[in-house]
Every structure is written in C-alpha cells, then in structure tokens.
C-alpha cells in the first residue's frame, strides 16, 4: 500500500519508498538493525464546524493541563475512535505500541514501533489510513495539521525515536554523540530536505 508504480513498472515521482528501500537493504544498514519508534499526533474535529471534538462551537475549553493522558468525560473526547483504531491496527498486523490523549483537548497520539527500517514508515502510513477510515465511519474529521488551532494550544507532530545496533550496545552513548556531531555539520541541508519531504508527506 506504500509502494506505487506506473503501468510501465517505474516508481511514480512521489514514491520515496522506492529509494528508501534501496538504502535500507544495503548490507551496512541491515547490519545496524535501525529501529524507529514514531509518535503520531493528530486532532479530531467536529465535522460540520471543523472545530476540535469536545470544544464548545466557536468557544474554548478549559486551559490545557488535565487532558494529557486524561480520563473522564470532561477530559477525553473521541476515545471510542482511538480504541477502535488501536484494535484495527493490531488486527491488521501493525506494530502499534500505544495510544494516549494529548495536551490539547480533542488531540490524541498513537505510537508505531519499534520497527526496523522502512517497515516503520510502511506501518505508519497504513495506520494513518486505518485511522482515516475509522474517523470517516464515526463522522469525525481527522487532521494531522501541525497547528490546527492558533494561539497557545498544543501543536501536533510525529516525533521520531531512532537507534542502531551500535547505539544500543555497550559503548553506544559515544556512537550517539558521533552521529549527532555528523548531523550538525549539515543541519541546514537536512532542514531543507525535511521541508521537501513535507510537500509529499504532510503531517
């Protein structure tokens, strides 16, 4: 579901997975067993008004604070959707590892991983698709918008946790520091590339 080709068998222009799969199949990369854990945040919106679930129409809920990992009818809206998504992902074989209410009311998060290599992105994309289908059935709008509500309200992202076999083994902290130093040498280039990725894969 994440690998698209033309009728001639060529990867379509937005098929970034094709290039990624080549990188992840390189023997040096395979030997490092790269793990990814992705924390996908999202917001559930009332269909007719595009305003977060649980918020008074045109108004605001109480200030942020009690909603993060919250329970109760006055703190958690959409749990039936969230639980259905979790169960559907398990049924589909997605390596989903958790769910939680987020800082902004009507906002949630699910975690995929740890997954090895390109399978992490495959599982994330399919988990997003499953969530979109479940919100469709529930009559609720799903958004991955990084700032769905302007002002002092929590944003949404997809935090990515990463490690390699060398990082997880004894002496791994030094490997982590070296990797960070290497990334720092091309920081602006990486930020620019990330912006290009967002054109094709908006969160």
JSON list of C-alpha atoms in Angstrom, two decimals:
[
{"chain": "A", "resi": 1, "resn": "UNK", "atom": "CA", "xyz": [0.00, 0.00, 0.00]},
{"chain": "A", "resi": 2, "resn": "UNK", "atom": "CA", "xyz": [3.00, 2.33, 0.29]},
{"chain": "A", "resi": 3, "resn": "UNK", "atom": "CA", "xyz": [4.80, 1.49, -2.96]},
{"chain": "A", "resi": 4, "resn": "UNK", "atom": "CA", "xyz": [3.25, 2.97, -6.14]},
{"chain": "A", "resi": 5, "resn": "UNK", "atom": "CA", "xyz": [4.37, 2.40, -9.75]},
{"chain": "A", "resi": 6, "resn": "UNK", "atom": "CA", "xyz": [3.36, 3.44, -13.26]},
{"chain": "A", "resi": 7, "resn": "UNK", "atom": "CA", "xyz": [1.88, 0.79, -15.61]},
{"chain": "A", "resi": 8, "resn": "UNK", "atom": "CA", "xyz": [5.41, 0.53, -17.06]},
{"chain": "A", "resi": 9, "resn": "UNK", "atom": "CA", "xyz": [6.78, -0.55, -13.68]},
{"chain": "A", "resi": 10, "resn": "UNK", "atom": "CA", "xyz": [8.57, 2.72, -12.87]},
{"chain": "A", "resi": 11, "resn": "UNK", "atom": "CA", "xyz": [8.12, 4.26, -9.39]},
{"chain": "A", "resi": 12, "resn": "UNK", "atom": "CA", "xyz": [5.82, 7.29, -9.53]},
{"chain": "A", "resi": 13, "resn": "UNK", "atom": "CA", "xyz": [7.52, 10.64, -8.75]},
{"chain": "A", "resi": 14, "resn": "UNK", "atom": "CA", "xyz": [6.21, 10.77, -5.17]},
{"chain": "A", "resi": 15, "resn": "UNK", "atom": "CA", "xyz": [7.22, 7.16, -4.41]},
{"chain": "A", "resi": 16, "resn": "UNK", "atom": "CA", "xyz": [10.01, 8.00, -1.96]},
{"chain": "A", "resi": 17, "resn": "UNK", "atom": "CA", "xyz": [9.72, 4.50, -0.51]},
{"chain": "A", "resi": 18, "resn": "UNK", "atom": "CA", "xyz": [11.45, 3.03, -3.59]},
{"chain": "A", "resi": 19, "resn": "UNK", "atom": "CA", "xyz": [14.67, 4.96, -2.87]},
{"chain": "A", "resi": 20, "resn": "UNK", "atom": "CA", "xyz": [14.37, 4.37, 0.89]},
{"chain": "A", "resi": 21, "resn": "UNK", "atom": "CA", "xyz": [14.06, 0.59, 0.38]},
{"chain": "A", "resi": 22, "resn": "UNK", "atom": "CA", "xyz": [17.37, 0.60, -1.53]},
{"chain": "A", "resi": 23, "resn": "UNK", "atom": "CA", "xyz": [19.10, 2.38, 1.34]},
{"chain": "A", "resi": 24, "resn": "UNK", "atom": "CA", "xyz": [17.61, 0.10, 3.99]},
{"chain": "A", "resi": 25, "resn": "UNK", "atom": "CA", "xyz": [18.61, -3.02, 2.05]},
{"chain": "A", "resi": 26, "resn": "UNK", "atom": "CA", "xyz": [22.31, -2.01, 1.92]},
{"chain": "A", "resi": 27, "resn": "UNK", "atom": "CA", "xyz": [24.35, -4.59, 3.91]},
{"chain": "A", "resi": 28, "resn": "UNK", "atom": "CA", "xyz": [25.89, -1.93, 6.18]},
{"chain": "A", "resi": 29, "resn": "UNK", "atom": "CA", "xyz": [22.44, -0.61, 7.08]},
{"chain": "A", "resi": 30, "resn": "UNK", "atom": "CA", "xyz": [20.98, -4.10, 7.55]},
{"chain": "A", "resi": 31, "resn": "UNK", "atom": "CA", "xyz": [23.83, -4.96, 9.94]},
{"chain": "A", "resi": 32, "resn": "UNK", "atom": "CA", "xyz": [22.97, -1.96, 12.14]},
{"chain": "A", "resi": 33, "resn": "UNK", "atom": "CA", "xyz": [19.29, -3.02, 12.52]},
{"chain": "A", "resi": 34, "resn": "UNK", "atom": "CA", "xyz": [17.92, 0.56, 12.60]},
{"chain": "A", "resi": 35, "resn": "UNK", "atom": "CA", "xyz": [14.93, 0.88, 14.92]},
{"chain": "A", "resi": 36, "resn": "UNK", "atom": "CA", "xyz": [12.31, 3.60, 14.59]},
{"chain": "A", "resi": 37, "resn": "UNK", "atom": "CA", "xyz": [9.57, 4.47, 17.04]},
{"chain": "A", "resi": 38, "resn": "UNK", "atom": "CA", "xyz": [7.19, 7.10, 15.66]},
{"chain": "A", "resi": 39, "resn": "UNK", "atom": "CA", "xyz": [4.75, 9.07, 17.82]},
{"chain": "A", "resi": 40, "resn": "UNK", "atom": "CA", "xyz": [1.99, 10.37, 15.54]},
{"chain": "A", "resi": 41, "resn": "UNK", "atom": "CA", "xyz": [-0.13, 13.18, 16.97]},
{"chain": "A", "resi": 42, "resn": "UNK", "atom": "CA", "xyz": [-3.46, 14.17, 15.43]},
{"chain": "A", "resi": 43, "resn": "UNK", "atom": "CA", "xyz": [-6.63, 16.13, 16.18]},
{"chain": "A", "resi": 44, "resn": "UNK", "atom": "CA", "xyz": [-10.25, 15.05, 15.86]},
{"chain": "A", "resi": 45, "resn": "UNK", "atom": "CA", "xyz": [-12.60, 17.76, 14.56]},
{"chain": "A", "resi": 46, "resn": "UNK", "atom": "CA", "xyz": [-16.37, 18.12, 14.62]},
{"chain": "A", "resi": 47, "resn": "UNK", "atom": "CA", "xyz": [-17.46, 17.50, 11.03]},
{"chain": "A", "resi": 48, "resn": "UNK", "atom": "CA", "xyz": [-19.76, 20.45, 10.39]},
{"chain": "A", "resi": 49, "resn": "UNK", "atom": "CA", "xyz": [-17.69, 23.18, 12.04]},
{"chain": "A", "resi": 50, "resn": "UNK", "atom": "CA", "xyz": [-14.09, 21.86, 11.78]},
{"chain": "A", "resi": 51, "resn": "UNK", "atom": "CA", "xyz": [-13.59, 22.64, 15.48]},
{"chain": "A", "resi": 52, "resn": "UNK", "atom": "CA", "xyz": [-11.93, 20.14, 17.89]},
{"chain": "A", "resi": 53, "resn": "UNK", "atom": "CA", "xyz": [-14.05, 17.38, 19.35]},
{"chain": "A", "resi": 54, "resn": "UNK", "atom": "CA", "xyz": [-15.28, 18.27, 22.83]},
{"chain": "A", "resi": 55, "resn": "UNK", "atom": "CA", "xyz": [-14.86, 22.02, 22.33]},
{"chain": "A", "resi": 56, "resn": "UNK", "atom": "CA", "xyz": [-17.91, 24.31, 22.51]},
{"chain": "A", "resi": 57, "resn": "UNK", "atom": "CA", "xyz": [-18.69, 25.53, 18.98]},
{"chain": "A", "resi": 58, "resn": "UNK", "atom": "CA", "xyz": [-16.90, 28.83, 18.45]},
{"chain": "A", "resi": 59, "resn": "UNK", "atom": "CA", "xyz": [-15.58, 28.72, 22.01]},
{"chain": "A", "resi": 60, "resn": "UNK", "atom": "CA", "xyz": [-12.77, 27.22, 24.02]},
{"chain": "A", "resi": 61, "resn": "UNK", "atom": "CA", "xyz": [-12.46, 24.54, 26.68]},
{"chain": "A", "resi": 62, "resn": "UNK", "atom": "CA", "xyz": [-10.68, 24.96, 29.99]},
{"chain": "A", "resi": 63, "resn": "UNK", "atom": "CA", "xyz": [-6.92, 25.61, 29.79]},
{"chain": "A", "resi": 64, "resn": "UNK", "atom": "CA", "xyz": [-4.50, 22.85, 28.87]},
{"chain": "A", "resi": 65, "resn": "UNK", "atom": "CA", "xyz": [-3.25, 20.68, 31.68]},
{"chain": "A", "resi": 66, "resn": "UNK", "atom": "CA", "xyz": [-5.69, 17.94, 32.70]},
{"chain": "A", "resi": 67, "resn": "UNK", "atom": "CA", "xyz": [-6.16, 16.47, 29.20]},
{"chain": "A", "resi": 68, "resn": "UNK", "atom": "CA", "xyz": [-2.75, 14.86, 28.65]},
{"chain": "A", "resi": 69, "resn": "UNK", "atom": "CA", "xyz": [-3.23, 11.11, 29.21]},
{"chain": "A", "resi": 70, "resn": "UNK", "atom": "CA", "xyz": [-6.53, 12.17, 30.78]},
{"chain": "A", "resi": 71, "resn": "UNK", "atom": "CA", "xyz": [-9.58, 10.05, 31.53]},
{"chain": "A", "resi": 72, "resn": "UNK", "atom": "CA", "xyz": [-13.17, 11.06, 32.07]},
{"chain": "A", "resi": 73, "resn": "UNK", "atom": "CA", "xyz": [-16.00, 12.51, 30.02]},
{"chain": "A", "resi": 74, "resn": "UNK", "atom": "CA", "xyz": [-14.80, 16.06, 30.72]},
{"chain": "A", "resi": 75, "resn": "UNK", "atom": "CA", "xyz": [-11.19, 15.40, 29.67]},
{"chain": "A", "resi": 76, "resn": "UNK", "atom": "CA", "xyz": [-11.14, 12.81, 26.86]},
{"chain": "A", "resi": 77, "resn": "UNK", "atom": "CA", "xyz": [-13.23, 13.14, 23.70]},
{"chain": "A", "resi": 78, "resn": "UNK", "atom": "CA", "xyz": [-13.14, 10.52, 20.95]},
{"chain": "A", "resi": 79, "resn": "UNK", "atom": "CA", "xyz": [-11.80, 7.60, 22.96]},
{"chain": "A", "resi": 80, "resn": "UNK", "atom": "CA", "xyz": [-14.15, 5.21, 21.12]},
{"chain": "A", "resi": 81, "resn": "UNK", "atom": "CA", "xyz": [-12.42, 6.22, 17.86]},
{"chain": "A", "resi": 82, "resn": "UNK", "atom": "CA", "xyz": [-8.95, 5.92, 19.40]},
{"chain": "A", "resi": 83, "resn": "UNK", "atom": "CA", "xyz": [-9.65, 2.47, 20.86]},
{"chain": "A", "resi": 84, "resn": "UNK", "atom": "CA", "xyz": [-11.20, 1.26, 17.59]},
{"chain": "A", "resi": 85, "resn": "UNK", "atom": "CA", "xyz": [-8.12, 2.44, 15.70]},
{"chain": "A", "resi": 86, "resn": "UNK", "atom": "CA", "xyz": [-5.80, 0.66, 18.12]},
{"chain": "A", "resi": 87, "resn": "UNK", "atom": "CA", "xyz": [-7.71, -2.62, 17.78]},
{"chain": "A", "resi": 88, "resn": "UNK", "atom": "CA", "xyz": [-7.92, -2.33, 13.98]},
{"chain": "A", "resi": 89, "resn": "UNK", "atom": "CA", "xyz": [-4.15, -1.76, 13.76]},
{"chain": "A", "resi": 90, "resn": "UNK", "atom": "CA", "xyz": [-3.48, -4.83, 15.92]},
{"chain": "A", "resi": 91, "resn": "UNK", "atom": "CA", "xyz": [-5.82, -6.86, 13.71]},
{"chain": "A", "resi": 92, "resn": "UNK", "atom": "CA", "xyz": [-4.01, -5.58, 10.59]},
{"chain": "A", "resi": 93, "resn": "UNK", "atom": "CA", "xyz": [-0.60, -6.58, 11.97]},
{"chain": "A", "resi": 94, "resn": "UNK", "atom": "CA", "xyz": [0.62, -3.02, 12.55]},
{"chain": "A", "resi": 95, "resn": "UNK", "atom": "CA", "xyz": [3.30, -2.81, 15.23]},
{"chain": "A", "resi": 96, "resn": "UNK", "atom": "CA", "xyz": [1.29, -0.24, 17.19]},
{"chain": "A", "resi": 97, "resn": "UNK", "atom": "CA", "xyz": [2.66, 0.14, 20.69]},
{"chain": "A", "resi": 98, "resn": "UNK", "atom": "CA", "xyz": [0.48, 2.68, 22.43]},
{"chain": "A", "resi": 99, "resn": "UNK", "atom": "CA", "xyz": [-2.10, 5.48, 22.45]},
{"chain": "A", "resi": 100, "resn": "UNK", "atom": "CA", "xyz": [-2.65, 8.49, 24.68]},
{"chain": "A", "resi": 101, "resn": "UNK", "atom": "CA", "xyz": [-4.64, 11.67, 24.99]},
{"chain": "A", "resi": 102, "resn": "UNK", "atom": "CA", "xyz": [-2.54, 14.71, 24.15]},
{"chain": "A", "resi": 103, "resn": "UNK", "atom": "CA", "xyz": [-2.14, 18.16, 25.71]},
{"chain": "A", "resi": 104, "resn": "UNK", "atom": "CA", "xyz": [-4.90, 19.86, 23.69]},
{"chain": "A", "resi": 105, "resn": "UNK", "atom": "CA", "xyz": [-8.42, 18.50, 24.23]},
{"chain": "A", "resi": 106, "resn": "UNK", "atom": "CA", "xyz": [-9.60, 16.58, 21.15]},
{"chain": "A", "resi": 107, "resn": "UNK", "atom": "CA", "xyz": [-5.99, 15.72, 20.32]},
{"chain": "A", "resi": 108, "resn": "UNK", "atom": "CA", "xyz": [-4.53, 12.22, 20.51]},
{"chain": "A", "resi": 109, "resn": "UNK", "atom": "CA", "xyz": [-1.39, 10.26, 19.70]},
{"chain": "A", "resi": 110, "resn": "UNK", "atom": "CA", "xyz": [-0.56, 6.73, 18.64]},
{"chain": "A", "resi": 111, "resn": "UNK", "atom": "CA", "xyz": [2.87, 5.13, 18.56]},
{"chain": "A", "resi": 112, "resn": "UNK", "atom": "CA", "xyz": [4.24, 2.74, 15.94]},
{"chain": "A", "resi": 113, "resn": "UNK", "atom": "CA", "xyz": [7.34, 0.71, 16.66]},
{"chain": "A", "resi": 114, "resn": "UNK", "atom": "CA", "xyz": [9.97, -0.04, 17.43]},
{"chain": "A", "resi": 115, "resn": "UNK", "atom": "CA", "xyz": [10.05, -1.18, 13.82]},
{"chain": "A", "resi": 116, "resn": "UNK", "atom": "CA", "xyz": [13.06, -1.98, 11.69]},
{"chain": "A", "resi": 117, "resn": "UNK", "atom": "CA", "xyz": [13.99, 0.17, 8.69]},
{"chain": "A", "resi": 118, "resn": "UNK", "atom": "CA", "xyz": [11.47, 1.02, 6.00]},
{"chain": "A", "resi": 119, "resn": "UNK", "atom": "CA", "xyz": [8.80, -1.08, 7.71]},
{"chain": "A", "resi": 120, "resn": "UNK", "atom": "CA", "xyz": [8.35, 1.77, 10.22]},
{"chain": "A", "resi": 121, "resn": "UNK", "atom": "CA", "xyz": [7.14, 4.16, 7.53]},
{"chain": "A", "resi": 122, "resn": "UNK", "atom": "CA", "xyz": [5.01, 1.45, 5.93]},
{"chain": "A", "resi": 123, "resn": "UNK", "atom": "CA", "xyz": [3.28, 0.78, 9.22]},
{"chain": "A", "resi": 124, "resn": "UNK", "atom": "CA", "xyz": [2.83, 4.48, 9.96]},
{"chain": "A", "resi": 125, "resn": "UNK", "atom": "CA", "xyz": [1.20, 5.17, 6.58]},
{"chain": "A", "resi": 126, "resn": "UNK", "atom": "CA", "xyz": [-1.17, 2.21, 6.86]},
{"chain": "A", "resi": 127, "resn": "UNK", "atom": "CA", "xyz": [-2.02, 3.16, 10.47]},
{"chain": "A", "resi": 128, "resn": "UNK", "atom": "CA", "xyz": [-2.87, 6.68, 9.25]},
{"chain": "A", "resi": 129, "resn": "UNK", "atom": "CA", "xyz": [-5.08, 5.21, 6.51]},
{"chain": "A", "resi": 130, "resn": "UNK", "atom": "CA", "xyz": [-6.89, 2.99, 9.01]},
{"chain": "A", "resi": 131, "resn": "UNK", "atom": "CA", "xyz": [-7.46, 5.99, 11.29]},
{"chain": "A", "resi": 132, "resn": "UNK", "atom": "CA", "xyz": [-8.87, 7.99, 8.37]},
{"chain": "A", "resi": 133, "resn": "UNK", "atom": "CA", "xyz": [-11.32, 5.17, 7.60]},
{"chain": "A", "resi": 134, "resn": "UNK", "atom": "CA", "xyz": [-12.44, 4.88, 11.22]},
{"chain": "A", "resi": 135, "resn": "UNK", "atom": "CA", "xyz": [-12.99, 8.64, 11.60]},
{"chain": "A", "resi": 136, "resn": "UNK", "atom": "CA", "xyz": [-14.96, 8.56, 8.34]},
{"chain": "A", "resi": 137, "resn": "UNK", "atom": "CA", "xyz": [-17.29, 5.91, 9.81]},
{"chain": "A", "resi": 138, "resn": "UNK", "atom": "CA", "xyz": [-17.60, 7.93, 13.03]},
{"chain": "A", "resi": 139, "resn": "UNK", "atom": "CA", "xyz": [-18.44, 11.13, 11.15]},
{"chain": "A", "resi": 140, "resn": "UNK", "atom": "CA", "xyz": [-15.45, 12.96, 12.60]},
{"chain": "A", "resi": 141, "resn": "UNK", "atom": "CA", "xyz": [-12.77, 14.83, 10.65]},
{"chain": "A", "resi": 142, "resn": "UNK", "atom": "CA", "xyz": [-9.13, 13.80, 11.16]},
{"chain": "A", "resi": 143, "resn": "UNK", "atom": "CA", "xyz": [-6.32, 16.30, 10.79]},
{"chain": "A", "resi": 144, "resn": "UNK", "atom": "CA", "xyz": [-2.55, 15.94, 11.04]},
{"chain": "A", "resi": 145, "resn": "UNK", "atom": "CA", "xyz": [-2.21, 19.74, 10.78]},
{"chain": "A", "resi": 146, "resn": "UNK", "atom": "CA", "xyz": [0.83, 20.78, 12.86]},
{"chain": "A", "resi": 147, "resn": "UNK", "atom": "CA", "xyz": [-1.08, 23.76, 14.30]},
{"chain": "A", "resi": 148, "resn": "UNK", "atom": "CA", "xyz": [-4.82, 23.09, 13.98]},
{"chain": "A", "resi": 149, "resn": "UNK", "atom": "CA", "xyz": [-5.78, 25.83, 16.47]},
{"chain": "A", "resi": 150, "resn": "UNK", "atom": "CA", "xyz": [-3.87, 29.10, 16.54]},
{"chain": "A", "resi": 151, "resn": "UNK", "atom": "CA", "xyz": [-2.78, 30.59, 19.83]},
{"chain": "A", "resi": 152, "resn": "UNK", "atom": "CA", "xyz": [-1.50, 28.96, 22.98]},
{"chain": "A", "resi": 153, "resn": "UNK", "atom": "CA", "xyz": [-2.72, 25.46, 22.09]},
{"chain": "A", "resi": 154, "resn": "UNK", "atom": "CA", "xyz": [-0.59, 22.40, 21.64]},
{"chain": "A", "resi": 155, "resn": "UNK", "atom": "CA", "xyz": [0.63, 21.63, 18.12]},
{"chain": "A", "resi": 156, "resn": "UNK", "atom": "CA", "xyz": [0.80, 18.18, 16.53]},
{"chain": "A", "resi": 157, "resn": "UNK", "atom": "CA", "xyz": [3.80, 16.36, 15.06]},
{"chain": "A", "resi": 158, "resn": "UNK", "atom": "CA", "xyz": [5.34, 12.96, 14.59]},
{"chain": "A", "resi": 159, "resn": "UNK", "atom": "CA", "xyz": [8.25, 12.61, 16.99]},
{"chain": "A", "resi": 160, "resn": "UNK", "atom": "CA", "xyz": [10.69, 10.01, 15.76]},
{"chain": "A", "resi": 161, "resn": "UNK", "atom": "CA", "xyz": [12.81, 7.88, 18.09]},
{"chain": "A", "resi": 162, "resn": "UNK", "atom": "CA", "xyz": [15.77, 6.20, 16.42]},
{"chain": "A", "resi": 163, "resn": "UNK", "atom": "CA", "xyz": [18.63, 3.88, 17.31]},
{"chain": "A", "resi": 164, "resn": "UNK", "atom": "CA", "xyz": [21.02, 1.44, 15.68]},
{"chain": "A", "resi": 165, "resn": "UNK", "atom": "CA", "xyz": [22.51, -1.79, 16.99]},
{"chain": "A", "resi": 166, "resn": "UNK", "atom": "CA", "xyz": [25.76, 0.05, 17.77]},
{"chain": "A", "resi": 167, "resn": "UNK", "atom": "CA", "xyz": [23.85, 2.67, 19.73]},
{"chain": "A", "resi": 168, "resn": "UNK", "atom": "CA", "xyz": [22.02, 0.03, 21.74]},
{"chain": "A", "resi": 169, "resn": "UNK", "atom": "CA", "xyz": [25.14, -1.98, 22.58]},
{"chain": "A", "resi": 170, "resn": "UNK", "atom": "CA", "xyz": [27.68, -1.22, 25.28]},
{"chain": "A", "resi": 171, "resn": "UNK", "atom": "CA", "xyz": [29.55, 1.98, 24.44]},
{"chain": "A", "resi": 172, "resn": "UNK", "atom": "CA", "xyz": [26.55, 3.17, 22.45]},
{"chain": "A", "resi": 173, "resn": "UNK", "atom": "CA", "xyz": [26.47, 6.62, 24.00]},
{"chain": "A", "resi": 174, "resn": "UNK", "atom": "CA", "xyz": [29.70, 7.53, 22.19]},
{"chain": "A", "resi": 175, "resn": "UNK", "atom": "CA", "xyz": [28.19, 6.30, 18.91]},
{"chain": "A", "resi": 176, "resn": "UNK", "atom": "CA", "xyz": [25.15, 8.52, 19.53]},
{"chain": "A", "resi": 177, "resn": "UNK", "atom": "CA", "xyz": [27.33, 11.58, 20.18]},
{"chain": "A", "resi": 178, "resn": "UNK", "atom": "CA", "xyz": [29.31, 10.99, 16.95]},
{"chain": "A", "resi": 179, "resn": "UNK", "atom": "CA", "xyz": [26.08, 10.65, 14.95]},
{"chain": "A", "resi": 180, "resn": "UNK", "atom": "CA", "xyz": [24.76, 13.92, 16.36]},
{"chain": "A", "resi": 181, "resn": "UNK", "atom": "CA", "xyz": [28.01, 15.69, 15.52]},
{"chain": "A", "resi": 182, "resn": "UNK", "atom": "CA", "xyz": [27.79, 14.42, 11.91]},
{"chain": "A", "resi": 183, "resn": "UNK", "atom": "CA", "xyz": [24.19, 15.60, 11.60]},
{"chain": "A", "resi": 184, "resn": "UNK", "atom": "CA", "xyz": [25.21, 19.02, 12.93]},
{"chain": "A", "resi": 185, "resn": "UNK", "atom": "CA", "xyz": [27.65, 19.52, 10.05]},
{"chain": "A", "resi": 186, "resn": "UNK", "atom": "CA", "xyz": [24.77, 19.60, 7.51]},
{"chain": "A", "resi": 187, "resn": "UNK", "atom": "CA", "xyz": [21.96, 20.89, 9.68]},
{"chain": "A", "resi": 188, "resn": "UNK", "atom": "CA", "xyz": [20.59, 23.46, 7.20]},
{"chain": "A", "resi": 189, "resn": "UNK", "atom": "CA", "xyz": [20.67, 20.92, 4.37]},
{"chain": "A", "resi": 190, "resn": "UNK", "atom": "CA", "xyz": [18.72, 18.41, 6.45]},
{"chain": "A", "resi": 191, "resn": "UNK", "atom": "CA", "xyz": [16.13, 21.02, 7.43]},
{"chain": "A", "resi": 192, "resn": "UNK", "atom": "CA", "xyz": [15.74, 21.95, 3.75]},
{"chain": "A", "resi": 193, "resn": "UNK", "atom": "CA", "xyz": [15.32, 18.30, 2.75]},
{"chain": "A", "resi": 194, "resn": "UNK", "atom": "CA", "xyz": [12.76, 17.79, 5.50]},
{"chain": "A", "resi": 195, "resn": "UNK", "atom": "CA", "xyz": [10.77, 20.69, 4.08]},
{"chain": "A", "resi": 196, "resn": "UNK", "atom": "CA", "xyz": [10.78, 18.98, 0.67]},
{"chain": "A", "resi": 197, "resn": "UNK", "atom": "CA", "xyz": [9.55, 15.74, 2.24]},
{"chain": "A", "resi": 198, "resn": "UNK", "atom": "CA", "xyz": [6.65, 17.60, 3.85]},
{"chain": "A", "resi": 199, "resn": "UNK", "atom": "CA", "xyz": [5.43, 18.64, 0.38]},
{"chain": "A", "resi": 200, "resn": "UNK", "atom": "CA", "xyz": [4.79, 14.99, -0.38]},
{"chain": "A", "resi": 201, "resn": "UNK", "atom": "CA", "xyz": [4.11, 13.65, 3.11]},
{"chain": "A", "resi": 202, "resn": "UNK", "atom": "CA", "xyz": [2.37, 16.39, 5.13]},
{"chain": "A", "resi": 203, "resn": "UNK", "atom": "CA", "xyz": [1.75, 15.60, 8.78]}
]
